[in-house]
Coordinates of C-alpha atoms and ligand atoms in Angstrom, one line a residue:
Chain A
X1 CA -39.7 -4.2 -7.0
X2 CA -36.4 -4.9 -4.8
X3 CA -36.9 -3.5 -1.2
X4 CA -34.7 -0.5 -0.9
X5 CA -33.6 -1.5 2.7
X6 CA -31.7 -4.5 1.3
X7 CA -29.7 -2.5 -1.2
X8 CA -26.2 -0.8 -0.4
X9 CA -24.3 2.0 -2.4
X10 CA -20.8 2.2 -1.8
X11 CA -20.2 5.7 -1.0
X12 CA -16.7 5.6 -2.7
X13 CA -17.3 4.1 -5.8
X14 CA -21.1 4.3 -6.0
X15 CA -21.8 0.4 -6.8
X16 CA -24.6 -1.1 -6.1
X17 CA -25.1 -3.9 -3.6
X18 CA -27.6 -6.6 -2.2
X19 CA -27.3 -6.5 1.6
X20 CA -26.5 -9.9 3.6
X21 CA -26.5 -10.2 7.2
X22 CA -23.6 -11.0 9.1
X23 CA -23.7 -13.4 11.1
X24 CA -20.8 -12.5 13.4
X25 CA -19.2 -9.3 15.0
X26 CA -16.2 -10.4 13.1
X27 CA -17.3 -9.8 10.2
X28 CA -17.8 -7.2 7.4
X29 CA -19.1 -6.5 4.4
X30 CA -16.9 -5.2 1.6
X31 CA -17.6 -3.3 -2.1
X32 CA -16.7 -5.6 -4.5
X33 CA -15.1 -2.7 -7.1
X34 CA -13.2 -1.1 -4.6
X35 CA -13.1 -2.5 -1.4
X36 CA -14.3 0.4 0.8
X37 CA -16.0 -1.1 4.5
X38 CA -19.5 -1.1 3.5
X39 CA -21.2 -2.2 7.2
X40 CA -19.4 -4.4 10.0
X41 CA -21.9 -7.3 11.6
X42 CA -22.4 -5.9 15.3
X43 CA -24.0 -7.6 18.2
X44 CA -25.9 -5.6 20.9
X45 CA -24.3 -2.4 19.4
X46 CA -27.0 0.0 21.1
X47 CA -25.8 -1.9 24.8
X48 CA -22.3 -0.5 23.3
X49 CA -23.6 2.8 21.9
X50 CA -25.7 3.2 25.4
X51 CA -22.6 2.8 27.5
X52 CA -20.2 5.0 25.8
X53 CA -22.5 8.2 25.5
X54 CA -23.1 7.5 28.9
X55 CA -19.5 7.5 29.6
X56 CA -18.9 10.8 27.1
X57 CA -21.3 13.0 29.0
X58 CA -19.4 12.3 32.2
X59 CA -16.4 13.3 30.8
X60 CA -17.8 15.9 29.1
X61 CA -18.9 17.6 32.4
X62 CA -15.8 17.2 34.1
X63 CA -13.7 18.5 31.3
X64 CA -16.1 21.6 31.8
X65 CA -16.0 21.7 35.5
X66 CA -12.4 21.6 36.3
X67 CA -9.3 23.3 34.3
X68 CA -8.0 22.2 31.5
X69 CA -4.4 23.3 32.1
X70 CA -2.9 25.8 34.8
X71 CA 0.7 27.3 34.3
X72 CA 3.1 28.8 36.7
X73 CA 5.3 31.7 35.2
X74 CA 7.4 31.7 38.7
X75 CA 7.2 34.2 41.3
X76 CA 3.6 32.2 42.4
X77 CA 2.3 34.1 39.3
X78 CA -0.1 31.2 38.2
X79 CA -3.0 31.1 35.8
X80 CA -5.9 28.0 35.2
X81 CA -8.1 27.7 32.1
X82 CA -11.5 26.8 32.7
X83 CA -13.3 26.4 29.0
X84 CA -16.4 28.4 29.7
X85 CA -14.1 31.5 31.2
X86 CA -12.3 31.5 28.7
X87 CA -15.2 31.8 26.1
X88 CA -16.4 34.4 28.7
X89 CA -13.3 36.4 28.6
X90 CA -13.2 36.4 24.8
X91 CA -17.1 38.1 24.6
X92 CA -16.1 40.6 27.4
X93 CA -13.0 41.7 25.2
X94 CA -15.4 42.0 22.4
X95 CA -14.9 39.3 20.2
X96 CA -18.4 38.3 20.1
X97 CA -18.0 36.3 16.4
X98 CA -15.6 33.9 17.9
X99 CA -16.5 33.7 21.9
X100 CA -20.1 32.7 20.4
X101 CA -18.8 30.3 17.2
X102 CA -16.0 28.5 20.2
X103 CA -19.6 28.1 22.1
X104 CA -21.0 26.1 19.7
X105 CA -18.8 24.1 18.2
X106 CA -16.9 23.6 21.7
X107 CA -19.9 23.1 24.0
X108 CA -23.1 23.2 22.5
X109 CA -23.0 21.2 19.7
X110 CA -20.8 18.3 21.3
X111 CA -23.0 18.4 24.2
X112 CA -26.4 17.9 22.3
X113 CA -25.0 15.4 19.8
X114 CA -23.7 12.6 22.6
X115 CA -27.0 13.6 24.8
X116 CA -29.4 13.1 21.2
X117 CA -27.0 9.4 20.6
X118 CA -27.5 8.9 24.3
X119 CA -31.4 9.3 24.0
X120 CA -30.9 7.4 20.9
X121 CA -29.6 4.2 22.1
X122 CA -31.5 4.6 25.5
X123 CA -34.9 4.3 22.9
X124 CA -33.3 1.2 21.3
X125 CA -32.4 -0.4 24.0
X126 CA -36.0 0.1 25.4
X127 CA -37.7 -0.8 22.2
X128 CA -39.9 2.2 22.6
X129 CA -40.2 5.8 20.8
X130 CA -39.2 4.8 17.4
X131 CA -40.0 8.6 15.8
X132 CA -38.1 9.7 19.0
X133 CA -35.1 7.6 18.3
X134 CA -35.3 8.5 14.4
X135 CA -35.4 12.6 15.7
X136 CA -32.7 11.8 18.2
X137 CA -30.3 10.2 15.4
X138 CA -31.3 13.3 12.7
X139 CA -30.1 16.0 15.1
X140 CA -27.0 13.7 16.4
X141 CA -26.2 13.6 13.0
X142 CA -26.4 17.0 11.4
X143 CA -24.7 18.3 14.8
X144 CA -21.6 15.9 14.8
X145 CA -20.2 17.8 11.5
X146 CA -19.7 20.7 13.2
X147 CA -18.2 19.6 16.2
X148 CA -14.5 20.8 17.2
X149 CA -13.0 19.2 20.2
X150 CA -10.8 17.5 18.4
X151 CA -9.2 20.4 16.8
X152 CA -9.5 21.9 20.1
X153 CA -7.9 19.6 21.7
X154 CA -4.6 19.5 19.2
X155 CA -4.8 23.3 19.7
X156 CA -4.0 23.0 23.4
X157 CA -0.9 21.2 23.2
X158 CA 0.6 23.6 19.6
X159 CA 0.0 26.3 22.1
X160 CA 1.8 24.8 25.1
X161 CA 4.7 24.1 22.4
X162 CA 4.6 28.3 22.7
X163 CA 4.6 29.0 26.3
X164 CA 6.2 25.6 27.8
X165 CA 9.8 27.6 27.8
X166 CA 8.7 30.2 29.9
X167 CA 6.2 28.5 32.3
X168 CA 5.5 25.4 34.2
X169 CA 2.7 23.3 32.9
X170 CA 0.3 21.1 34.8
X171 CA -2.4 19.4 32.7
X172 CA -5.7 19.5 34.8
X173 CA -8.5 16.3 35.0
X174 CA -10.2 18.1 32.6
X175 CA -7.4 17.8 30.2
X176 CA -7.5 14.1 30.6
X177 CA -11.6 13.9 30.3
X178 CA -11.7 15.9 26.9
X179 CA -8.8 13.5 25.6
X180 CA -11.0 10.2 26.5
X181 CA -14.2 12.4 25.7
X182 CA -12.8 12.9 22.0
X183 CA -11.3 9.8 21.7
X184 CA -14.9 8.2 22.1
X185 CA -16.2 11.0 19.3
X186 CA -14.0 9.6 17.0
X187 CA -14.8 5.7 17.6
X188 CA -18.2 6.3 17.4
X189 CA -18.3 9.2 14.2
X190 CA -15.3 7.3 12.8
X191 CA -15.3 3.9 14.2
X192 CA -18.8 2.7 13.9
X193 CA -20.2 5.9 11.6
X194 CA -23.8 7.0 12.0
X195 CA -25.1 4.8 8.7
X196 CA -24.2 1.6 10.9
X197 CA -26.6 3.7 13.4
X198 CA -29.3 3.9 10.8
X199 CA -29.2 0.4 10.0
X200 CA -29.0 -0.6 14.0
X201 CA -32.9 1.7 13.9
X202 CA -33.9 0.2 10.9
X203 CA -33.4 -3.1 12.4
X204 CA -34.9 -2.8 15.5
X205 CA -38.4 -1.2 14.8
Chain B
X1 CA -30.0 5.0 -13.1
X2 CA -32.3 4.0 -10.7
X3 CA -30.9 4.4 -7.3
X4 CA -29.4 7.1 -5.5
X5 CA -27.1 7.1 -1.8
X6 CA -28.6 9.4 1.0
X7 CA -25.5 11.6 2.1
X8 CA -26.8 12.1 5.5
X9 CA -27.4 8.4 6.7
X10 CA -26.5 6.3 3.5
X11 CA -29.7 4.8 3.2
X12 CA -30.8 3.4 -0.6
X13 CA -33.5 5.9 -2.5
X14 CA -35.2 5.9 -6.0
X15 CA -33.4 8.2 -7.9
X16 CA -36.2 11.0 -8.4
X17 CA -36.7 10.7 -4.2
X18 CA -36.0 14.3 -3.0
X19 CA -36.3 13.4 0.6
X20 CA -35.0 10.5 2.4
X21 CA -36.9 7.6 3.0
X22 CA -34.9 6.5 6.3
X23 CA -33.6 10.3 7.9
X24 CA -35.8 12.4 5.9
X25 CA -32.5 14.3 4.8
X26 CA -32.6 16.8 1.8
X27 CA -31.6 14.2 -1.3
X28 CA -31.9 16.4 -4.4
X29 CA -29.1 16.2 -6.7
X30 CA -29.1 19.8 -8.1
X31 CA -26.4 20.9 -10.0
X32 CA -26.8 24.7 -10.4
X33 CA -27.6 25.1 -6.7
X34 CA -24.5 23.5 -5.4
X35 CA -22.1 25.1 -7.7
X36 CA -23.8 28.9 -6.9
X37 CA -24.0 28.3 -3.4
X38 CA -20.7 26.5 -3.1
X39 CA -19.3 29.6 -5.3
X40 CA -20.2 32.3 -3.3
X41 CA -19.0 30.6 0.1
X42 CA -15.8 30.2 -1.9
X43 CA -15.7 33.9 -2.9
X44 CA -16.7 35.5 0.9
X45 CA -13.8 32.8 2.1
X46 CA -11.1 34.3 0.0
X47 CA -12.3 38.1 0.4
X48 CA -11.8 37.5 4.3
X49 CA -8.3 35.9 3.5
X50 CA -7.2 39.1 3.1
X51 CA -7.5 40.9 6.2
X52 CA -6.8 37.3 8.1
X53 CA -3.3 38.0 7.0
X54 CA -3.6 41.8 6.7
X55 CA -4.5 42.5 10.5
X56 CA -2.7 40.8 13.6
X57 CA -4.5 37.6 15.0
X58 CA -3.3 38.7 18.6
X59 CA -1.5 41.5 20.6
X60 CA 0.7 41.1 23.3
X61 CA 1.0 43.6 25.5
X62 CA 4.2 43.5 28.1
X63 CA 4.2 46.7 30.6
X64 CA 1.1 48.7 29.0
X65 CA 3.2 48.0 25.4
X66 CA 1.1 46.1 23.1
X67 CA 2.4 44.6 20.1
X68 CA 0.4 43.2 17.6
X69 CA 2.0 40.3 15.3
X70 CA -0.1 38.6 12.3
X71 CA 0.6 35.1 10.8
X72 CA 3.3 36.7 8.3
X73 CA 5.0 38.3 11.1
X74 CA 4.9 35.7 13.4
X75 CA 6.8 33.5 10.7
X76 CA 9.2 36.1 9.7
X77 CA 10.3 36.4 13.5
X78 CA 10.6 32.7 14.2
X79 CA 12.4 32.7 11.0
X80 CA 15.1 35.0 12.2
X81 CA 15.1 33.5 15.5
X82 CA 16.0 30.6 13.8
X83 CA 13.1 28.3 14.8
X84 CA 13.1 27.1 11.1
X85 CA 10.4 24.2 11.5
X86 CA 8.1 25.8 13.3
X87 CA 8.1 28.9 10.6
X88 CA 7.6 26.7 8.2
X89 CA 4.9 24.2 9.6
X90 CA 3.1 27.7 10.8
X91 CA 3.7 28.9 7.4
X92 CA 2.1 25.7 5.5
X93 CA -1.0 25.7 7.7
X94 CA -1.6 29.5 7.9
X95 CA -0.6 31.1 4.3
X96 CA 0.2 28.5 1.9
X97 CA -3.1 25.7 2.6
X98 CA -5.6 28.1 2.3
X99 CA -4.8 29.6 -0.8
X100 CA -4.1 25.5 -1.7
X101 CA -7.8 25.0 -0.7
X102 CA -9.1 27.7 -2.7
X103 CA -7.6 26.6 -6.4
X104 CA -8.8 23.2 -5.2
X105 CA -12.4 24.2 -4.7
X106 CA -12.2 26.2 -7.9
X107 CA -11.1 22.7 -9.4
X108 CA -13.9 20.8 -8.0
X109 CA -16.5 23.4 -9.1
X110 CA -15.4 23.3 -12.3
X111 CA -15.3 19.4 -12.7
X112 CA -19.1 19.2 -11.2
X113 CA -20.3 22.0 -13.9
X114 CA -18.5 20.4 -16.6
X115 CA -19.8 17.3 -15.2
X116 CA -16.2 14.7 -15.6
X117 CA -16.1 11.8 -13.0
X118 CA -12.8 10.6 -11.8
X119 CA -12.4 8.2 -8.1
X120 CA -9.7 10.7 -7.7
X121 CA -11.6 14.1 -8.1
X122 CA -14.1 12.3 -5.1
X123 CA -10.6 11.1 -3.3
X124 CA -9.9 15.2 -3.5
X125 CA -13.0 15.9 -2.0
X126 CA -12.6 13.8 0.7
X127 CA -9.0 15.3 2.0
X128 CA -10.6 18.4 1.6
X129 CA -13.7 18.1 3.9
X130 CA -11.8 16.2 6.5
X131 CA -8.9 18.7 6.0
X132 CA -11.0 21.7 6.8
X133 CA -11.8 22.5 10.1
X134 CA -8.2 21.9 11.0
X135 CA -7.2 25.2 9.7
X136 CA -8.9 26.5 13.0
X137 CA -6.1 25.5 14.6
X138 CA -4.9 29.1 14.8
X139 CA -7.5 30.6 16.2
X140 CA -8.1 28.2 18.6
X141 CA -4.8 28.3 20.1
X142 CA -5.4 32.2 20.4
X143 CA -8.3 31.3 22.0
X144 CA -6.3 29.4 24.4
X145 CA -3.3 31.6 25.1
X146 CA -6.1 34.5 25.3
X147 CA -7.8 32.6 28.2
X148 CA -4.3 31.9 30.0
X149 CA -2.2 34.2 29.9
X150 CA -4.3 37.9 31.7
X151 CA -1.4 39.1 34.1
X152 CA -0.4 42.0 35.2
X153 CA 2.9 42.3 33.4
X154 CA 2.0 40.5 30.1
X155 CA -1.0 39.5 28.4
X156 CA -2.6 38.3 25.2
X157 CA -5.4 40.1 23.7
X158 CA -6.9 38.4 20.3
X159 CA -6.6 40.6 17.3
X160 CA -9.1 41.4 14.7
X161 CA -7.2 39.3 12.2
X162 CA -8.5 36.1 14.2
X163 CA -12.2 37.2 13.1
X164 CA -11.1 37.3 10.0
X165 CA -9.2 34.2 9.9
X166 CA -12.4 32.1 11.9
X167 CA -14.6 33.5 8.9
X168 CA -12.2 32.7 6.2
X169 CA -12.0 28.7 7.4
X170 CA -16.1 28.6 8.2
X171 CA -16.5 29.8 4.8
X172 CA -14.7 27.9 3.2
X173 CA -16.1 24.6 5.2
X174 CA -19.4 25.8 3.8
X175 CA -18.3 26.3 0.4
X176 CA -17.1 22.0 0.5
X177 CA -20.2 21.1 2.0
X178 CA -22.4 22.7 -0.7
X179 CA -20.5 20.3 -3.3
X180 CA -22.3 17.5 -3.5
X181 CA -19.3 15.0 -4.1
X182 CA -22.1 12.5 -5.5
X183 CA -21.8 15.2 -8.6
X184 CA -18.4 14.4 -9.2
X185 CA -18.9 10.0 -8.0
X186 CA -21.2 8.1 -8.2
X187 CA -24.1 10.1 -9.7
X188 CA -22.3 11.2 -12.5
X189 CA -22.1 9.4 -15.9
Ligands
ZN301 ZN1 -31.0 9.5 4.7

């Protein structure tokens, strides 16, 4: 019987593969049908993982502190968009389907996804609470699929495209810490992908 | 067939596994569950197309006038104002990509129940899910014009075609995640 931890299915094509380890960080291992990235050969990913998240929820308080933009219409008529206000303003108007769905996907689930891969590595790193790390990579997981920064953030600037002829714009440090804190979402959703996480888990305990 | 790929962590199971060995995801390949479930997302998503373009997404109100404009409208009038690309990349992303999503799910559903495996039905797929949530873009910049722009003299109020227009994209998010895409890849010979 082969040990299912030394088998890989490419998740484009669906072949089936024996798993080798890299040696190197340089290095990765590719389908042989089809070429899709099967798994890259990291070294001391969970020191990487660890600092990022760690980095991430910094930014992600500060980009929930501070505005994200403030405009000036003239006449020292001037407005500042704090997330969480804005949610607020949206439930007080009565929109309570979208004020609540912008919570989650906006704050809660973003928030508890880097915090869960934060615990995650934090566990790896220490070489302790391997059902901890394993609950902490489930929840990271199922969360990161519903979370919208991104999209958030491209929605900023299409509706700056609307009002930038009749105000001035001045991107807060809030603006700048949800760019970094999405660019680091995508690096480590994208980049690295939660399976490479799995294997990182499955190596380590 | 003797293996089969976890979805949620790609770990390697035995085929008849229902649970995942590594993330202790939900593994089970069934057919009839995905297509009804992915069927009737499809279904509430298209019933709340209609009122997403039926009702203004937000009202503006200038001097205790409010004016409500919906997507149509909103292209229409940078149409005539002659803001051509704009009306049409607003167009594309509001009206025309939804209804595109919609044949393309029905297209899917049909190719898992009759069970024909292409790389480019899975390729489809793939656009799809990652395509998704971008249609959100609407309502989020409502959202975001909403939280800015509270004057005295002018502000923007969302309408209850933005609901509508939320629901319509969540649903039919939903409706691609209940299609298993192993259905229409690698499970499926
Ligand atoms: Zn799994």
């Amino acid at each position: 019987m082969e040990d299912l931890k030394n088998l890989v299915i490419c998740p484009r094509c669906g072949s089936l593969h024996k798993r080798i380890k890299l040696s190197s960080p340089k290095e990765s291992a590719r389908c042989w049908r089809c070429n899709k990235l099967l798994y890259r050969g990291y070294k001391g990913l969970e020191y990487q993982l660890l600092s990022f998240t760690f980095t991430a929820l910094i930014l992600f308080t500060l980009a929930n502190l501070f505005p994200i933009v403030e405009i000036d219409i003239g006449g020292g008529v001037k407005s500042r968009m704090v997330l969480l206000e804005a949610l607020l303003f949206l439930y007080k108007q009565g929109f309570l389907f979208i004020s609540l769905f912008g919570l989650l996907v906006l704050e809660v689930f973003p928030l508890i996804t880097i915090l869960s891969l934060f615990l995650f590595s934090l566990f790896v790193v220490l070489g302790t609470h391997k059902e901890g790390a394993k609950k902490a990579l489930i929840v990271a997981g199922r969360l990161s699929e519903w979370n919208m920064l991104d999209i958030f953030f491209i929605s900023i600037l299409v509706a700056m495209v609307k009002i930038y002829e009749y105000a001035y714009i001045d991107f807060g440090v809030a603006f700048w810490s949800m760019a970094f804190f999405v660019g680091i979402e995508i690096y480590l959703f994208r980049y690295i992908k939660l399976s490479q996480m799995w294997d990182l888990w499955e190596q380590k305990f | 067939m003797k293996y089969k790929r976890c979805l949620h962590c790609g770990a390697v199971n035995y085929y008849q596994d229902e649970v995942c060995r590594r993330c202790e995801g939900d593994i089970r390949l069934d057919k009839k569950r995905a297509i009804s479930t992915s069927l009737a997302f499809l279904l509430s998503a298209i019933f709340f197309y209609i009122p997403a373009n039926l009702f203004p997404i937000l009202n503006t109100s200038k001097f205790a006038q409010t004016q409500g404009s919906t997507i149509i409208g909103g292209v229409i009038e940078l149409w005539k104002e002659g803001d051509y690309p704009v009306a049409i990349i607003i167009f594309l992303a509001s009206v025309l990509i939804p209804i595109i999503k919609f044949f393309v799910l029905f297209y899917l559903l049909y190719a898992v129940y009759k069970g024909s495996c292409e790389s480019g039905k899975v390729k489809l797929y793939h656009i799809m899910e990652i395509m998704g949530p971008w249609s959100l873009i609407d309502v989020f910049v409502v959202m975001v014009l909403v939280g800015l722009i509270h004057f005295n003299s002018v502000s923007v109020i969302p309408g209850v075609g933005a609901t509508s227009f939320a629901l319509m994209v969540l649903f039919t998010i939903l409706s691609a995640k209940a299609l298993d895409p192993r259905l229409i890849g690698e499970e499926c010979e």
